Short mmCIF file of C-alpha atoms in Angstrom, two decimals:
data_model
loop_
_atom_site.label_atom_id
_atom_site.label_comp_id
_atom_site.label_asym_id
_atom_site.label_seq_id
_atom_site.Cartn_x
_atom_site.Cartn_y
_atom_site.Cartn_z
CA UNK A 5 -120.40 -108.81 -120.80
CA UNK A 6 -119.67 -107.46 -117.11
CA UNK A 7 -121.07 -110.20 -114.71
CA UNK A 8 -121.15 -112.15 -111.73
CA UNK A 9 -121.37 -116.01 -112.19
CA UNK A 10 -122.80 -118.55 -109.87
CA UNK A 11 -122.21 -122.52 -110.04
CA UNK A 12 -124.62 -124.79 -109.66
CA UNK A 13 -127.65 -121.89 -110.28
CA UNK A 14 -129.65 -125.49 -108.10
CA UNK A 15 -128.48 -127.69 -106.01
CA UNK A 16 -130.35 -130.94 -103.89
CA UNK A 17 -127.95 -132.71 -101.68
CA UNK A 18 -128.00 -134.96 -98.55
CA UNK A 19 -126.78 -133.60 -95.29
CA UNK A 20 -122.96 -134.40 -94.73
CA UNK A 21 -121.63 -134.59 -98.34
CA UNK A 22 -119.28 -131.71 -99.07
CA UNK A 23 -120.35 -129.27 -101.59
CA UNK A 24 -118.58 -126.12 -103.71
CA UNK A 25 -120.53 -122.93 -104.91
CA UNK A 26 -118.36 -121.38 -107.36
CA UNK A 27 -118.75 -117.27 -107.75
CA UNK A 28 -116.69 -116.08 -110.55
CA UNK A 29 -116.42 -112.47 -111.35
CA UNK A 30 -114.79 -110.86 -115.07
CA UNK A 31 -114.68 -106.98 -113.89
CA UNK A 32 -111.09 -107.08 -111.97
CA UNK A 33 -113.32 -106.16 -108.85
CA UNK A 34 -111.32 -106.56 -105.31
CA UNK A 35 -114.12 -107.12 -103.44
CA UNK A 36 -116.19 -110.30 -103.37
CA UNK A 37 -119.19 -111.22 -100.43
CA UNK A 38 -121.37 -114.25 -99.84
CA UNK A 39 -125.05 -113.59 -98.37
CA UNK A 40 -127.54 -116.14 -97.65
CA UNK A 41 -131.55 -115.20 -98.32
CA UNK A 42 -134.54 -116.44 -96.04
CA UNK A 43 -137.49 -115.94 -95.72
CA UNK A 44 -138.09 -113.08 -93.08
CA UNK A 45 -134.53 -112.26 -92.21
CA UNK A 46 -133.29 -110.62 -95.77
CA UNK A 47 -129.92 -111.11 -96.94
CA UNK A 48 -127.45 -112.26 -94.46
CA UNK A 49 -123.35 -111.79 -94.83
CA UNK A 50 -121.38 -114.51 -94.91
CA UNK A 51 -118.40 -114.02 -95.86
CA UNK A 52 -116.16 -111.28 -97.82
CA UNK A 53 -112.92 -110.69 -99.30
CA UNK A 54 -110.98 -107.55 -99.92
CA UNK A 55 -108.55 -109.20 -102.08
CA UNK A 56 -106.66 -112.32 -102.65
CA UNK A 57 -105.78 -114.07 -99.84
CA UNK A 58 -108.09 -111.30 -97.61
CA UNK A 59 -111.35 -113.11 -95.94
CA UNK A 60 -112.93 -112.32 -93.33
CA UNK A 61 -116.31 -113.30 -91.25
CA UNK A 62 -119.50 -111.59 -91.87
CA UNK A 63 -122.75 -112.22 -89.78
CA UNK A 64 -123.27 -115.96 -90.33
CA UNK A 65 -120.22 -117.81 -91.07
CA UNK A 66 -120.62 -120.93 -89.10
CA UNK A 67 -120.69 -124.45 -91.56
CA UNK A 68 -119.00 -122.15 -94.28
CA UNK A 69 -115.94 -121.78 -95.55
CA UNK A 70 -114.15 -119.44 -98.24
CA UNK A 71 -110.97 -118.75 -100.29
CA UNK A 72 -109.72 -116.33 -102.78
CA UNK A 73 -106.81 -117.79 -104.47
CA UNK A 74 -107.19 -115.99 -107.53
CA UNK A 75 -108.79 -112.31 -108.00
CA UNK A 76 -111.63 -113.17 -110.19
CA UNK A 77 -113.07 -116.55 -108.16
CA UNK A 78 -114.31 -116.97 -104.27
CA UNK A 79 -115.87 -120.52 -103.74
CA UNK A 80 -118.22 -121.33 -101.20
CA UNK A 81 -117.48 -124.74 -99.70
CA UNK A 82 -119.57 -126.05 -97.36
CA UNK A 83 -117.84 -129.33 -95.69
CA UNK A 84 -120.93 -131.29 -94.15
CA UNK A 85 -124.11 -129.34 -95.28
CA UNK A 86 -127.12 -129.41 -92.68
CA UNK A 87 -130.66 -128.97 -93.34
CA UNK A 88 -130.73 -125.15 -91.88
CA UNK A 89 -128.40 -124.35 -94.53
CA UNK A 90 -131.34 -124.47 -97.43
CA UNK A 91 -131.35 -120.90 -98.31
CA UNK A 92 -130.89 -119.06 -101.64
CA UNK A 93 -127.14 -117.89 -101.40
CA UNK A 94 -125.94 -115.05 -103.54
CA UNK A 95 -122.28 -113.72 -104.82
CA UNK A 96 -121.60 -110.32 -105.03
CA UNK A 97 -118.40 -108.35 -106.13
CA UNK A 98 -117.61 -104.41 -105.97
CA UNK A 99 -114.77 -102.30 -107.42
CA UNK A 100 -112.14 -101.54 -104.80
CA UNK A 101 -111.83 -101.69 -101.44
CA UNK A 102 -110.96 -97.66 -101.36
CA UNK A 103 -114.99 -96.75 -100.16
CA UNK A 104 -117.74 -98.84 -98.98
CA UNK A 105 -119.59 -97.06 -100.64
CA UNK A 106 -119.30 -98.77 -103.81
CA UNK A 107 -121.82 -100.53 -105.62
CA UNK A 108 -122.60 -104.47 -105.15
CA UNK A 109 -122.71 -106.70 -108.08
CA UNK A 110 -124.83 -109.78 -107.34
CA UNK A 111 -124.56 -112.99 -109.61
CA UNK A 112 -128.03 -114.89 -110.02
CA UNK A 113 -128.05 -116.66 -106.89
CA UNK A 114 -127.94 -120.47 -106.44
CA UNK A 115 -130.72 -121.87 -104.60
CA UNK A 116 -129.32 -124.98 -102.24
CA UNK A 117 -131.49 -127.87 -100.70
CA UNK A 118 -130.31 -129.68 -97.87
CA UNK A 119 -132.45 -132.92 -96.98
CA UNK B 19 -134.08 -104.31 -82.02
CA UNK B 20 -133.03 -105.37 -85.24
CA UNK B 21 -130.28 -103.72 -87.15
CA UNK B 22 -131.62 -102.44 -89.93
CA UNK B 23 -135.50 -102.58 -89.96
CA UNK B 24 -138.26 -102.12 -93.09
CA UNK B 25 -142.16 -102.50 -93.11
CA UNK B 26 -142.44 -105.37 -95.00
CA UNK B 27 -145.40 -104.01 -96.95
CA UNK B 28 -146.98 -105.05 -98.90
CA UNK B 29 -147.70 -101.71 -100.14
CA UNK B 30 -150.38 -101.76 -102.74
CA UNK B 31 -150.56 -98.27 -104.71
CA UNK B 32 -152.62 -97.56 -107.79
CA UNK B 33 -150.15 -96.35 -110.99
CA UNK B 34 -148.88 -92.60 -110.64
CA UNK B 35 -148.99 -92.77 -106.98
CA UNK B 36 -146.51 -91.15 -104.79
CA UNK B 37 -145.55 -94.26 -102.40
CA UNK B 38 -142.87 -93.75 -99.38
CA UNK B 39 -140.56 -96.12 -97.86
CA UNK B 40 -138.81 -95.80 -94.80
CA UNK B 41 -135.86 -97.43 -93.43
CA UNK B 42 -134.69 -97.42 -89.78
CA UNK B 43 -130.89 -98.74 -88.50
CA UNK B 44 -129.66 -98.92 -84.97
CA UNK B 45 -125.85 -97.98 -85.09
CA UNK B 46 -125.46 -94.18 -85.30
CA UNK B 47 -121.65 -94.66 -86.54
CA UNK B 48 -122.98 -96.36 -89.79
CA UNK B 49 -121.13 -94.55 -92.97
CA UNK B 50 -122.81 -96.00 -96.19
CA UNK B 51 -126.37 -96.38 -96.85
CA UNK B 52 -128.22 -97.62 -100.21
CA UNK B 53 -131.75 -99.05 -102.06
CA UNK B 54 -131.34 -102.09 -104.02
CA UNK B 55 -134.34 -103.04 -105.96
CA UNK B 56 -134.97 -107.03 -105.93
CA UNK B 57 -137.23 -108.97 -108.54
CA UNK B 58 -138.57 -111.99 -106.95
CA UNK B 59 -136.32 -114.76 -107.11
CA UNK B 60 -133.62 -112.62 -108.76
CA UNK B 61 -130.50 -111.12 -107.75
CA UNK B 62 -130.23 -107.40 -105.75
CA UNK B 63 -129.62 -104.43 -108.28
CA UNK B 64 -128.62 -100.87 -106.97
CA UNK B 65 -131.43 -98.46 -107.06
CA UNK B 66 -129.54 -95.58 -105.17
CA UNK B 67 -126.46 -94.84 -103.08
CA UNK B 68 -127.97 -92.49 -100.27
CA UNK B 69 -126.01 -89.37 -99.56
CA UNK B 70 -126.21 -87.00 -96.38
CA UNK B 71 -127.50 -84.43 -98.50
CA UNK B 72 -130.15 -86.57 -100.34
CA UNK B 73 -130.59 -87.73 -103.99
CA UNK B 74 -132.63 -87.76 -106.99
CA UNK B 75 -132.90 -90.04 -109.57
CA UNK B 76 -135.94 -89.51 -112.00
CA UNK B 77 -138.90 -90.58 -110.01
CA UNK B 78 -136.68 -91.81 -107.08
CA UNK B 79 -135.77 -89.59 -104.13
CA UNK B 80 -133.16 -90.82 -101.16
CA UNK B 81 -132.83 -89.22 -98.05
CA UNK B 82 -131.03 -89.71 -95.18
CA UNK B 83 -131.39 -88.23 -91.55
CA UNK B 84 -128.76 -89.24 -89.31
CA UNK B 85 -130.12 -87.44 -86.06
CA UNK B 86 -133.54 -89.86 -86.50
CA UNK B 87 -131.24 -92.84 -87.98
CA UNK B 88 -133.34 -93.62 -90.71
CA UNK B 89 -132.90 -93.83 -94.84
CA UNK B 90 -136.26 -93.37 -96.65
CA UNK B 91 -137.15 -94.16 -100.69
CA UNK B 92 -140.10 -91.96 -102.28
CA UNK B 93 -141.11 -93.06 -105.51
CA UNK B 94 -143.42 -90.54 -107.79
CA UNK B 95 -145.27 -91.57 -110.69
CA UNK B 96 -145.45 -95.35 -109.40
CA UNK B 97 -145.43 -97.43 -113.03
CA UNK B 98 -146.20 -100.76 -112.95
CA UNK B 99 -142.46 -101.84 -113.69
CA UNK B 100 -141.70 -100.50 -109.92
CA UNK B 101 -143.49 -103.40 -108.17
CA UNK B 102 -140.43 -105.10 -106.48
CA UNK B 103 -138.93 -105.80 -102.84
CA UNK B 104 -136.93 -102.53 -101.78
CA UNK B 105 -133.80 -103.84 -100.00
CA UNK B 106 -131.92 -100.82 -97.34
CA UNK B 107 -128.66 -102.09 -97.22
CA UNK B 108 -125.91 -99.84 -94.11
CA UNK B 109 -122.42 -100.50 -93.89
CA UNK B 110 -122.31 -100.32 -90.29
CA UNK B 111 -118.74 -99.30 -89.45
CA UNK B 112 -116.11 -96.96 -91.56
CA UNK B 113 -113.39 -99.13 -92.79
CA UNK B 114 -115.34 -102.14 -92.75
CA UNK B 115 -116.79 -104.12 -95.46
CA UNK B 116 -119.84 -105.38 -93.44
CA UNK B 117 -122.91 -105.23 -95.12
CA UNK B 118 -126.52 -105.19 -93.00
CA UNK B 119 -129.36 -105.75 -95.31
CA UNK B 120 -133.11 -104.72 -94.54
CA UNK B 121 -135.87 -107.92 -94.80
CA UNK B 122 -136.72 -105.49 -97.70
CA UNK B 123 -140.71 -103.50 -98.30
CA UNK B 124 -143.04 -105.17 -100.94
CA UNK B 125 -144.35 -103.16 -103.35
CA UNK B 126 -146.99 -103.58 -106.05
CA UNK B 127 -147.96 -101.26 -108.09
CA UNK B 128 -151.61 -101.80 -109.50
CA UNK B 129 -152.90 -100.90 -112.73
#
């Protein structure tokens, strides 16, 4: 089945202990973007990648950081998690990189607490 | 001003209603404009692409108009399945892979 996996689907955690979101993806898609949802201010970019070893910033990449090593995985690593980072975070992956106008493939979402 | 900005509804329409969304975004170069349909506490799912000259899909009709800078959703025949958050999602820029996403419009569709 075509999907878009998230790891941990929940998290709790303490603020200051590094933790890693995995997004895997099994359609051979180039592109792969992070978004945070909150309440009020819809899905924000974090992060995206056009292909292996391509990131770049979207809208809110402070206290994140990515990589895409391999084509089918792009972690989410966040290296001292603060409280204002509890948010539902999403993975998404499209086709190619040829037209923005491609479809977005969201995994489940993983739904991080902070305390 | 906001980016990309929705009515956050909720819109509360008996079933078989016509029901209208509109969408507003501020950068007049934008290139790629969609609906995504969201379930609470579930994942974004493409509704429709939106193309200069407009779509249909079924019940759903996208339209665009560039000189007003605004994306709007009509949905005929409201069934009680189409109760969801309506996310417009704009690329803002050609070549880029930027994403802007709407707070998204509430709908529920009442029996």
């Amino acid at each position: 089945e075509a999907q878009v996996t998230q790891n941990p689907r929940y998290l709790i955690t303490v603020t200051g202990k590094k933790l890693t979101v995995t997004c895997s993806q099994n359609m051979n898609h180039e592109y792969m973007s992070w978004y945070r949802q909150d309440p009020g201010l819809g899905l924000r970019q974090i992060y995206y990648s056009m292909n292996v070893e391509v990131t770049d910033k979207g809208d809110v990449p402070e206290g994140y950081k990515v990589s895409r090593k391999e084509k089918r995985n792009f972690p989410l690593i966040l290296e001292s998690p603060s409280p204002n980072q509890t948010s539902l975070y999403f993975c998404a992956s499209s086709p190619s990189t040829s037209a923005s106008t491609d479809t977005q493939y969201f995994g489940p979402g993983t739904r991080l607490t902070v305390l | 001003r906001k980016e990309v900005e929705q009515d956050p509804g909720p819109f509360n329409v008996p079933e078989g209603a016509t029901v209208a969304f509109n969408c507003t975004y501020s950068n007049s170069a934008s290139q790629s404009f969609f609906w995504y349909r969201q379930d609470c506490r579930k994942e974004p799912k493409l509704l429709m692409s939106v193309y200069s000259s407009g779509n249909e899909d079924g019940r759903f009709t996208a339209q665009l108009n560039r000189a007003s800078q605004y994306i709007s959703l009509l949905i005929r025949d409201s069934k009680l399945s189409d109760s969801a958050t309506y996310l417009c999602v704009v690329n803002m820029n050609a070549g880029t892979y930027k994403y802007i996403f709407g707070t998204g419009t509430r709908l529920k569709v009442l029996a």
